[in-house]
């Protein structure tokens, strides 16, 4: 009988794993279960906040995968039985599998900040899953008076998209500069350092002067509580107010990973980093943001790379072969202004069972690059987005 592979989650990890399984071995029966009818990309969603982009440009359907012979089903998986090898959907459907790949993205720790809840977060949108909250945040920014304060609460490590909060600040500053030049952006951070920090801070200053202020944890930036009625954020030392607030919660693996018993005390999923087989239930592979992948950041590109490594390992196992020696890759672009892109790139290999960055194989954009270089990187950012979404959905 043909091996049945169930993929749960049709985002950056899952869509790619499903497609590459099918390409590597047309004899597999691959089913992809995704709870949403379409996928909305987080990458480039900060451009919706600046007004540069429409959410429609970030929305993708699954027809491309269906055409390749993958059974795509819209359902939410609510239960996984790792012993009996089946998953159950909210629809009541039962999905039997030989191997399961889980790529559910992140969940939120609502209890890490006092006063925060899922309901409160609708008023102070994290927009950390692109969709309705992205549009709510855009409308709030449009409604804000010139001279107002936009506060971004940045989470502690590890979290989805390490440069994301800082790109968000730049994209909103771009909008403010044109339409609300007396406004301010305050980043309240639970950390003392962040991804591409030097490049971001230089770019913020170059394009937006003093508009963006970053308060690190050591300066009292850690937000401990929110008073939802007044929009007050309680830091360790003082209180802050935001006319518009994007509160990005502390994170953990997506809910279904926890419910299926795939997470450890960190809240994330430990895996064999060569195959992404769960350390807790080895016939379930966890990829993308939800897994612990050594030195790789939680990014769409990392999830894509992991999806391919995982698919190859599963195909090898099904044919009785050892998993191939993997190589992994990630690049994260950020847009500071329409003609100003920056990037961080990494190439990774397995070392003592852990994914480690190969020294000298990656790095960040040069600090002293000229305007032309920054403009080329901005173009690369958009090209990257077109390529990776074509890889997923066509
Ligand atoms: P996702 O892509 O979120 O996919 C998870 C899917 O699983 C979702 O479609 C969800 O609906 C589905 N799902 C969850 N639970 C269930 C269930 N129980 N049943 C069925 N379906 C389920 N990364 C980059 O590489 N480059 C960037 O420029 C970049 N920019 C970003 C900007 C922002 C503002 C943000 C927030 C993120 C950005 N990222 C970027 C990060 C990137 O979005 C994530 O790292 C990536 O989406 C992770 O892929 P994933 O497969 O783990 O999760």
mmCIF file with all atom_site columns, N, CA and C in Angstrom, residues 244-306:
data_model
loop_
_atom_site.group_PDB
_atom_site.id
_atom_site.type_symbol
_atom_site.label_atom_id
_atom_site.label_alt_id
_atom_site.label_comp_id
_atom_site.label_asym_id
_atom_site.label_entity_id
_atom_site.label_seq_id
_atom_site.pdbx_PDB_ins_code
_atom_site.Cartn_x
_atom_site.Cartn_y
_atom_site.Cartn_z
_atom_site.occupancy
_atom_site.B_iso_or_equiv
_atom_site.pdbx_formal_charge
_atom_site.auth_seq_id
_atom_site.auth_comp_id
_atom_site.auth_asym_id
_atom_site.auth_atom_id
_atom_site.pdbx_PDB_model_num
ATOM 1   N N  . UNK A 1 244 ? -1.953 54.350 19.614 1.00 0.00 ? 244 UNK A N  1
ATOM 2   C CA . UNK A 1 244 ? -2.154 53.059 18.953 1.00 0.00 ? 244 UNK A CA 1
ATOM 3   C C  . UNK A 1 244 ? -1.074 52.137 19.507 1.00 0.00 ? 244 UNK A C  1
ATOM 4   N N  . UNK A 1 245 ? -1.458 50.911 19.815 1.00 0.00 ? 245 UNK A N  1
ATOM 5   C CA . UNK A 1 245 ? -0.504 49.962 20.392 1.00 0.00 ? 245 UNK A CA 1
ATOM 6   C C  . UNK A 1 245 ? -0.555 48.650 19.607 1.00 0.00 ? 245 UNK A C  1
ATOM 7   N N  . UNK A 1 246 ? 0.615  48.171 19.204 1.00 0.00 ? 246 UNK A N  1
ATOM 8   C CA . UNK A 1 246 ? 0.723  46.818 18.670 1.00 0.00 ? 246 UNK A CA 1
ATOM 9   C C  . UNK A 1 246 ? 1.489  45.993 19.703 1.00 0.00 ? 246 UNK A C  1
ATOM 10  N N  . UNK A 1 247 ? 0.755  45.207 20.439 1.00 0.00 ? 247 UNK A N  1
ATOM 11  C CA . UNK A 1 247 ? 1.363  44.407 21.512 1.00 0.00 ? 247 UNK A CA 1
ATOM 12  C C  . UNK A 1 247 ? 1.620  42.998 20.989 1.00 0.00 ? 247 UNK A C  1
ATOM 13  N N  . UNK A 1 248 ? 2.887  42.695 20.757 1.00 0.00 ? 248 UNK A N  1
ATOM 14  C CA . UNK A 1 248 ? 3.265  41.381 20.223 1.00 0.00 ? 248 UNK A CA 1
ATOM 15  C C  . UNK A 1 248 ? 3.547  40.462 21.413 1.00 0.00 ? 248 UNK A C  1
ATOM 16  N N  . UNK A 1 249 ? 2.684  39.478 21.650 1.00 0.00 ? 249 UNK A N  1
ATOM 17  C CA . UNK A 1 249 ? 2.810  38.663 22.871 1.00 0.00 ? 249 UNK A CA 1
ATOM 18  C C  . UNK A 1 249 ? 4.046  37.755 22.853 1.00 0.00 ? 249 UNK A C  1
ATOM 19  N N  . UNK A 1 250 ? 4.425  37.310 24.029 1.00 0.00 ? 250 UNK A N  1
ATOM 20  C CA . UNK A 1 250 ? 5.406  36.235 24.182 1.00 0.00 ? 250 UNK A CA 1
ATOM 21  C C  . UNK A 1 250 ? 4.848  35.008 23.440 1.00 0.00 ? 250 UNK A C  1
ATOM 22  N N  . UNK A 1 251 ? 5.739  34.175 22.915 1.00 0.00 ? 251 UNK A N  1
ATOM 23  C CA . UNK A 1 251 ? 5.268  33.117 22.018 1.00 0.00 ? 251 UNK A CA 1
ATOM 24  C C  . UNK A 1 251 ? 5.701  31.718 22.435 1.00 0.00 ? 251 UNK A C  1
ATOM 25  N N  . UNK A 1 252 ? 5.013  30.760 21.839 1.00 0.00 ? 252 UNK A N  1
ATOM 26  C CA . UNK A 1 252 ? 5.305  29.332 22.027 1.00 0.00 ? 252 UNK A CA 1
ATOM 27  C C  . UNK A 1 252 ? 4.806  28.621 20.770 1.00 0.00 ? 252 UNK A C  1
ATOM 28  N N  . UNK A 1 253 ? 4.989  27.320 20.712 1.00 0.00 ? 253 UNK A N  1
ATOM 29  C CA . UNK A 1 253 ? 4.522  26.565 19.543 1.00 0.00 ? 253 UNK A CA 1
ATOM 30  C C  . UNK A 1 253 ? 3.000  26.656 19.426 1.00 0.00 ? 253 UNK A C  1
ATOM 31  N N  . UNK A 1 254 ? 2.485  26.572 18.200 1.00 0.00 ? 254 UNK A N  1
ATOM 32  C CA . UNK A 1 254 ? 1.059  26.607 17.945 1.00 0.00 ? 254 UNK A CA 1
ATOM 33  C C  . UNK A 1 254 ? 0.300  25.588 18.789 1.00 0.00 ? 254 UNK A C  1
ATOM 34  N N  . UNK A 1 255 ? -0.936 25.938 19.133 1.00 0.00 ? 255 UNK A N  1
ATOM 35  C CA . UNK A 1 255 ? -1.719 25.203 20.135 1.00 0.00 ? 255 UNK A CA 1
ATOM 36  C C  . UNK A 1 255 ? -1.775 23.690 19.902 1.00 0.00 ? 255 UNK A C  1
ATOM 37  N N  . UNK A 1 256 ? -1.912 23.277 18.650 1.00 0.00 ? 256 UNK A N  1
ATOM 38  C CA . UNK A 1 256 ? -2.102 21.838 18.406 1.00 0.00 ? 256 UNK A CA 1
ATOM 39  C C  . UNK A 1 256 ? -0.843 21.048 18.790 1.00 0.00 ? 256 UNK A C  1
ATOM 40  N N  . UNK A 1 257 ? 0.327  21.685 18.691 1.00 0.00 ? 257 UNK A N  1
ATOM 41  C CA . UNK A 1 257 ? 1.581  21.003 19.077 1.00 0.00 ? 257 UNK A CA 1
ATOM 42  C C  . UNK A 1 257 ? 1.563  20.694 20.569 1.00 0.00 ? 257 UNK A C  1
ATOM 43  N N  . UNK A 1 258 ? 1.099  21.654 21.318 1.00 0.00 ? 258 UNK A N  1
ATOM 44  C CA . UNK A 1 258 ? 1.014  21.476 22.768 1.00 0.00 ? 258 UNK A CA 1
ATOM 45  C C  . UNK A 1 258 ? -0.022 20.390 23.103 1.00 0.00 ? 258 UNK A C  1
ATOM 46  N N  . UNK A 1 259 ? -1.181 20.492 22.454 1.00 0.00 ? 259 UNK A N  1
ATOM 47  C CA . UNK A 1 259 ? -2.257 19.534 22.738 1.00 0.00 ? 259 UNK A CA 1
ATOM 48  C C  . UNK A 1 259 ? -1.841 18.111 22.383 1.00 0.00 ? 259 UNK A C  1
ATOM 49  N N  . UNK A 1 260 ? -0.999 17.969 21.358 1.00 0.00 ? 260 UNK A N  1
ATOM 50  C CA . UNK A 1 260 ? -0.586 16.625 20.928 1.00 0.00 ? 260 UNK A CA 1
ATOM 51  C C  . UNK A 1 260 ? 0.600  16.101 21.739 1.00 0.00 ? 260 UNK A C  1
ATOM 52  N N  . UNK A 1 261 ? 1.040  16.876 22.744 1.00 0.00 ? 261 UNK A N  1
ATOM 53  C CA . UNK A 1 261 ? 2.137  16.391 23.596 1.00 0.00 ? 261 UNK A CA 1
ATOM 54  C C  . UNK A 1 261 ? 3.491  16.453 22.913 1.00 0.00 ? 261 UNK A C  1
ATOM 55  N N  . UNK A 1 262 ? 3.668  17.422 22.014 1.00 0.00 ? 262 UNK A N  1
ATOM 56  C CA . UNK A 1 262 ? 4.921  17.499 21.252 1.00 0.00 ? 262 UNK A CA 1
ATOM 57  C C  . UNK A 1 262 ? 5.856  18.585 21.780 1.00 0.00 ? 262 UNK A C  1
ATOM 58  N N  . UNK A 1 263 ? 5.421  19.355 22.793 1.00 0.00 ? 263 UNK A N  1
ATOM 59  C CA . UNK A 1 263 ? 6.248  20.450 23.318 1.00 0.00 ? 263 UNK A CA 1
ATOM 60  C C  . UNK A 1 263 ? 6.958  20.016 24.596 1.00 0.00 ? 263 UNK A C  1
ATOM 61  N N  . UNK A 1 264 ? 8.083  20.688 24.889 1.00 0.00 ? 264 UNK A N  1
ATOM 62  C CA . UNK A 1 264 ? 8.761  20.443 26.164 1.00 0.00 ? 264 UNK A CA 1
ATOM 63  C C  . UNK A 1 264 ? 8.548  21.657 27.084 1.00 0.00 ? 264 UNK A C  1
ATOM 64  N N  . UNK A 1 265 ? 9.337  21.748 28.147 1.00 0.00 ? 265 UNK A N  1
ATOM 65  C CA . UNK A 1 265 ? 9.128  22.804 29.137 1.00 0.00 ? 265 UNK A CA 1
ATOM 66  C C  . UNK A 1 265 ? 9.310  24.208 28.552 1.00 0.00 ? 265 UNK A C  1
ATOM 67  N N  . UNK A 1 266 ? 10.019 24.314 27.410 1.00 0.00 ? 266 UNK A N  1
ATOM 68  C CA . UNK A 1 266 ? 10.214 25.630 26.794 1.00 0.00 ? 266 UNK A CA 1
ATOM 69  C C  . UNK A 1 266 ? 8.955  26.119 26.073 1.00 0.00 ? 266 UNK A C  1
ATOM 70  N N  . UNK A 1 267 ? 8.027  25.193 25.816 1.00 0.00 ? 267 UNK A N  1
ATOM 71  C CA . UNK A 1 267 ? 6.846  25.560 25.031 1.00 0.00 ? 267 UNK A CA 1
ATOM 72  C C  . UNK A 1 267 ? 7.018  25.298 23.544 1.00 0.00 ? 267 UNK A C  1
ATOM 73  N N  . UNK A 1 268 ? 8.223  24.878 23.128 1.00 0.00 ? 268 UNK A N  1
ATOM 74  C CA . UNK A 1 268 ? 8.510  24.589 21.717 1.00 0.00 ? 268 UNK A CA 1
ATOM 75  C C  . UNK A 1 268 ? 8.739  23.087 21.560 1.00 0.00 ? 268 UNK A C  1
ATOM 76  N N  . UNK A 1 269 ? 8.874  22.621 20.299 1.00 0.00 ? 269 UNK A N  1
ATOM 77  C CA . UNK A 1 269 ? 8.930  21.177 20.028 1.00 0.00 ? 269 UNK A CA 1
ATOM 78  C C  . UNK A 1 269 ? 10.366 20.708 19.791 1.00 0.00 ? 269 UNK A C  1
ATOM 79  N N  . UNK A 1 270 ? 10.890 19.864 20.665 1.00 0.00 ? 270 UNK A N  1
ATOM 80  C CA . UNK A 1 270 ? 12.222 19.313 20.427 1.00 0.00 ? 270 UNK A CA 1
ATOM 81  C C  . UNK A 1 270 ? 12.158 18.273 19.312 1.00 0.00 ? 270 UNK A C  1
ATOM 82  N N  . UNK A 1 271 ? 13.140 18.320 18.399 1.00 0.00 ? 271 UNK A N  1
ATOM 83  C CA . UNK A 1 271 ? 13.157 17.394 17.263 1.00 0.00 ? 271 UNK A CA 1
ATOM 84  C C  . UNK A 1 271 ? 14.582 16.895 17.028 1.00 0.00 ? 271 UNK A C  1
ATOM 85  N N  . UNK A 1 272 ? 14.676 15.792 16.294 1.00 0.00 ? 272 UNK A N  1
ATOM 86  C CA . UNK A 1 272 ? 15.952 15.368 15.721 1.00 0.00 ? 272 UNK A CA 1
ATOM 87  C C  . UNK A 1 272 ? 16.229 16.374 14.602 1.00 0.00 ? 272 UNK A C  1
ATOM 88  N N  . UNK A 1 273 ? 17.293 17.131 14.740 1.00 0.00 ? 273 UNK A N  1
ATOM 89  C CA . UNK A 1 273 ? 17.481 18.261 13.820 1.00 0.00 ? 273 UNK A CA 1
ATOM 90  C C  . UNK A 1 273 ? 17.966 17.846 12.433 1.00 0.00 ? 273 UNK A C  1
ATOM 91  N N  . UNK A 1 274 ? 18.190 16.539 12.235 1.00 0.00 ? 274 UNK A N  1
ATOM 92  C CA . UNK A 1 274 ? 18.514 16.051 10.893 1.00 0.00 ? 274 UNK A CA 1
ATOM 93  C C  . UNK A 1 274 ? 17.250 15.704 10.095 1.00 0.00 ? 274 UNK A C  1
ATOM 94  N N  . UNK A 1 275 ? 16.211 15.264 10.794 1.00 0.00 ? 275 UNK A N  1
ATOM 95  C CA . UNK A 1 275 ? 15.005 14.769 10.098 1.00 0.00 ? 275 UNK A CA 1
ATOM 96  C C  . UNK A 1 275 ? 13.739 15.528 10.518 1.00 0.00 ? 275 UNK A C  1
ATOM 97  N N  . UNK A 1 276 ? 13.834 16.283 11.606 1.00 0.00 ? 276 UNK A N  1
ATOM 98  C CA . UNK A 1 276 ? 12.705 16.988 12.225 1.00 0.00 ? 276 UNK A CA 1
ATOM 99  C C  . UNK A 1 276 ? 11.681 16.045 12.852 1.00 0.00 ? 276 UNK A C  1
ATOM 100 N N  . UNK A 1 277 ? 12.064 14.766 13.035 1.00 0.00 ? 277 UNK A N  1
ATOM 101 C CA . UNK A 1 277 ? 11.213 13.844 13.779 1.00 0.00 ? 277 UNK A CA 1
ATOM 102 C C  . UNK A 1 277 ? 11.159 14.316 15.230 1.00 0.00 ? 277 UNK A C  1
ATOM 103 N N  . UNK A 1 278 ? 9.956  14.358 15.770 1.00 0.00 ? 278 UNK A N  1
ATOM 104 C CA . UNK A 1 278 ? 9.784  14.781 17.153 1.00 0.00 ? 278 UNK A CA 1
ATOM 105 C C  . UNK A 1 278 ? 10.581 13.879 18.090 1.00 0.00 ? 278 UNK A C  1
ATOM 106 N N  . UNK A 1 279 ? 11.225 14.472 19.078 1.00 0.00 ? 279 UNK A N  1
ATOM 107 C CA . UNK A 1 279 ? 11.946 13.679 20.085 1.00 0.00 ? 279 UNK A CA 1
ATOM 108 C C  . UNK A 1 279 ? 10.955 12.942 20.981 1.00 0.00 ? 279 UNK A C  1
ATOM 109 N N  . UNK A 1 280 ? 9.689  13.356 20.952 1.00 0.00 ? 280 UNK A N  1
ATOM 110 C CA . UNK A 1 280 ? 8.693  12.771 21.859 1.00 0.00 ? 280 UNK A CA 1
ATOM 111 C C  . UNK A 1 280 ? 7.826  11.722 21.151 1.00 0.00 ? 280 UNK A C  1
ATOM 112 N N  . UNK A 1 281 ? 7.498  11.990 19.863 1.00 0.00 ? 281 UNK A N  1
ATOM 113 C CA . UNK A 1 281 ? 6.700  11.033 19.077 1.00 0.00 ? 281 UNK A CA 1
ATOM 114 C C  . UNK A 1 281 ? 7.304  10.969 17.676 1.00 0.00 ? 281 UNK A C  1
ATOM 115 N N  . UNK A 1 282 ? 8.235  10.030 17.435 1.00 0.00 ? 282 UNK A N  1
ATOM 116 C CA . UNK A 1 282 ? 9.077  10.073 16.231 1.00 0.00 ? 282 UNK A CA 1
ATOM 117 C C  . UNK A 1 282 ? 8.362  9.909  14.888 1.00 0.00 ? 282 UNK A C  1
ATOM 118 N N  . UNK A 1 283 ? 7.110  9.445  14.840 1.00 0.00 ? 283 UNK A N  1
ATOM 119 C CA . UNK A 1 283 ? 6.433  9.404  13.540 1.00 0.00 ? 283 UNK A CA 1
ATOM 120 C C  . UNK A 1 283 ? 5.762  10.736 13.207 1.00 0.00 ? 283 UNK A C  1
ATOM 121 N N  . UNK A 1 284 ? 5.922  11.705 14.103 1.00 0.00 ? 284 UNK A N  1
ATOM 122 C CA . UNK A 1 284 ? 5.449  13.063 13.816 1.00 0.00 ? 284 UNK A CA 1
ATOM 123 C C  . UNK A 1 284 ? 6.684  13.950 13.661 1.00 0.00 ? 284 UNK A C  1
ATOM 124 N N  . UNK A 1 285 ? 6.747  14.662 12.536 1.00 0.00 ? 285 UNK A N  1
ATOM 125 C CA . UNK A 1 285 ? 7.852  15.588 12.296 1.00 0.00 ? 285 UNK A CA 1
ATOM 126 C C  . UNK A 1 285 ? 7.326  17.010 12.490 1.00 0.00 ? 285 UNK A C  1
ATOM 127 N N  . UNK A 1 286 ? 8.066  17.831 13.200 1.00 0.00 ? 286 UNK A N  1
ATOM 128 C CA . UNK A 1 286 ? 7.629  19.213 13.427 1.00 0.00 ? 286 UNK A CA 1
ATOM 129 C C  . UNK A 1 286 ? 8.621  20.151 12.766 1.00 0.00 ? 286 UNK A C  1
ATOM 130 N N  . UNK A 1 287 ? 8.118  21.040 11.910 1.00 0.00 ? 287 UNK A N  1
ATOM 131 C CA . UNK A 1 287 ? 8.986  21.995 11.200 1.00 0.00 ? 287 UNK A CA 1
ATOM 132 C C  . UNK A 1 287 ? 8.457  23.414 11.409 1.00 0.00 ? 287 UNK A C  1
ATOM 133 N N  . UNK A 1 288 ? 9.252  24.386 10.990 1.00 0.00 ? 288 UNK A N  1
ATOM 134 C CA . UNK A 1 288 ? 8.815  25.787 11.030 1.00 0.00 ? 288 UNK A CA 1
ATOM 135 C C  . UNK A 1 288 ? 8.964  26.391 12.425 1.00 0.00 ? 288 UNK A C  1
ATOM 136 N N  . UNK A 1 289 ? 8.229  27.453 12.658 1.00 0.00 ? 289 UNK A N  1
ATOM 137 C CA . UNK A 1 289 ? 8.351  28.203 13.910 1.00 0.00 ? 289 UNK A CA 1
ATOM 138 C C  . UNK A 1 289 ? 8.200  27.321 15.148 1.00 0.00 ? 289 UNK A C  1
ATOM 139 N N  . UNK A 1 290 ? 7.367  26.284 15.066 1.00 0.00 ? 290 UNK A N  1
ATOM 140 C CA . UNK A 1 290 ? 7.019  25.500 16.256 1.00 0.00 ? 290 UNK A CA 1
ATOM 141 C C  . UNK A 1 290 ? 8.179  24.657 16.778 1.00 0.00 ? 290 UNK A C  1
ATOM 142 N N  . UNK A 1 291 ? 9.164  24.341 15.913 1.00 0.00 ? 291 UNK A N  1
ATOM 143 C CA . UNK A 1 291 ? 10.213 23.412 16.343 1.00 0.00 ? 291 UNK A CA 1
ATOM 144 C C  . UNK A 1 291 ? 11.443 24.143 16.873 1.00 0.00 ? 291 UNK A C  1
ATOM 145 N N  . UNK A 1 292 ? 12.274 23.388 17.577 1.00 0.00 ? 292 UNK A N  1
ATOM 146 C CA . UNK A 1 292 ? 13.557 23.906 18.061 1.00 0.00 ? 292 UNK A CA 1
ATOM 147 C C  . UNK A 1 292 ? 14.600 23.486 17.034 1.00 0.00 ? 292 UNK A C  1
ATOM 148 N N  . UNK A 1 293 ? 15.100 24.448 16.268 1.00 0.00 ? 293 UNK A N  1
ATOM 149 C CA . UNK A 1 293 ? 15.972 24.132 15.128 1.00 0.00 ? 293 UNK A CA 1
ATOM 150 C C  . UNK A 1 293 ? 17.354 24.743 15.312 1.00 0.00 ? 293 UNK A C  1
ATOM 151 N N  . UNK A 1 294 ? 17.958 24.499 16.449 1.00 0.00 ? 294 UNK A N  1
ATOM 152 C CA . UNK A 1 294 ? 19.330 24.955 16.687 1.00 0.00 ? 294 UNK A CA 1
ATOM 153 C C  . UNK A 1 294 ? 19.480 26.443 16.458 1.00 0.00 ? 294 UNK A C  1
ATOM 154 N N  . UNK A 1 295 ? 20.445 26.793 15.599 1.00 0.00 ? 295 UNK A N  1
ATOM 155 C CA . UNK A 1 295 ? 20.773 28.211 15.407 1.00 0.00 ? 295 UNK A CA 1
ATOM 156 C C  . UNK A 1 295 ? 19.863 28.911 14.402 1.00 0.00 ? 295 UNK A C  1
ATOM 157 N N  . UNK A 1 296 ? 18.922 28.194 13.795 1.00 0.00 ? 296 UNK A N  1
ATOM 158 C CA . UNK A 1 296 ? 18.080 28.845 12.772 1.00 0.00 ? 296 UNK A CA 1
ATOM 159 C C  . UNK A 1 296 ? 17.046 29.749 13.417 1.00 0.00 ? 296 UNK A C  1
ATOM 160 N N  . UNK A 1 297 ? 16.850 30.950 12.867 1.00 0.00 ? 297 UNK A N  1
ATOM 161 C CA . UNK A 1 297 ? 15.796 31.825 13.384 1.00 0.00 ? 297 UNK A CA 1
ATOM 162 C C  . UNK A 1 297 ? 14.415 31.333 12.937 1.00 0.00 ? 297 UNK A C  1
ATOM 163 N N  . UNK A 1 298 ? 13.388 31.773 13.608 1.00 0.00 ? 298 UNK A N  1
ATOM 164 C CA . UNK A 1 298 ? 12.020 31.415 13.235 1.00 0.00 ? 298 UNK A CA 1
ATOM 165 C C  . UNK A 1 298 ? 11.570 32.335 12.100 1.00 0.00 ? 298 UNK A C  1
ATOM 166 N N  . UNK A 1 299 ? 11.754 31.852 10.859 1.00 0.00 ? 299 UNK A N  1
ATOM 167 C CA . UNK A 1 299 ? 11.400 32.666 9.701  1.00 0.00 ? 299 UNK A CA 1
ATOM 168 C C  . UNK A 1 299 ? 10.719 31.799 8.658  1.00 0.00 ? 299 UNK A C  1
ATOM 169 N N  . UNK A 1 300 ? 10.074 32.454 7.693  1.00 0.00 ? 300 UNK A N  1
ATOM 170 C CA . UNK A 1 300 ? 9.431  31.748 6.599  1.00 0.00 ? 300 UNK A CA 1
ATOM 171 C C  . UNK A 1 300 ? 10.451 30.973 5.771  1.00 0.00 ? 300 UNK A C  1
ATOM 172 N N  . UNK A 1 301 ? 11.605 31.609 5.544  1.00 0.00 ? 301 UNK A N  1
ATOM 173 C CA . UNK A 1 301 ? 12.634 30.955 4.746  1.00 0.00 ? 301 UNK A CA 1
ATOM 174 C C  . UNK A 1 301 ? 13.196 29.748 5.493  1.00 0.00 ? 301 UNK A C  1
ATOM 175 N N  . UNK A 1 302 ? 13.391 29.867 6.830  1.00 0.00 ? 302 UNK A N  1
ATOM 176 C CA . UNK A 1 302 ? 13.843 28.711 7.613  1.00 0.00 ? 302 UNK A CA 1
ATOM 177 C C  . UNK A 1 302 ? 12.831 27.579 7.487  1.00 0.00 ? 302 UNK A C  1
ATOM 178 N N  . UNK A 1 303 ? 11.540 27.920 7.602  1.00 0.00 ? 303 UNK A N  1
ATOM 179 C CA . UNK A 1 303 ? 10.482 26.899 7.522  1.00 0.00 ? 303 UNK A CA 1
ATOM 180 C C  . UNK A 1 303 ? 10.520 26.208 6.162  1.00 0.00 ? 303 UNK A C  1
ATOM 181 N N  . UNK A 1 304 ? 10.765 26.992 5.102  1.00 0.00 ? 304 UNK A N  1
ATOM 182 C CA . UNK A 1 304 ? 10.865 26.447 3.745  1.00 0.00 ? 304 UNK A CA 1
ATOM 183 C C  . UNK A 1 304 ? 12.024 25.454 3.668  1.00 0.00 ? 304 UNK A C  1
ATOM 184 N N  . UNK A 1 305 ? 13.177 25.863 4.167  1.00 0.00 ? 305 UNK A N  1
ATOM 185 C CA . UNK A 1 305 ? 14.369 25.012 4.126  1.00 0.00 ? 305 UNK A CA 1
ATOM 186 C C  . UNK A 1 305 ? 14.139 23.735 4.935  1.00 0.00 ? 305 UNK A C  1
ATOM 187 N N  . UNK A 1 306 ? 13.544 23.884 6.101  1.00 0.00 ? 306 UNK A N  1
ATOM 188 C CA . UNK A 1 306 ? 13.270 22.723 6.954  1.00 0.00 ? 306 UNK A CA 1
ATOM 189 C C  . UNK A 1 306 ? 12.249 21.787 6.300  1.00 0.00 ? 306 UNK A C  1
#
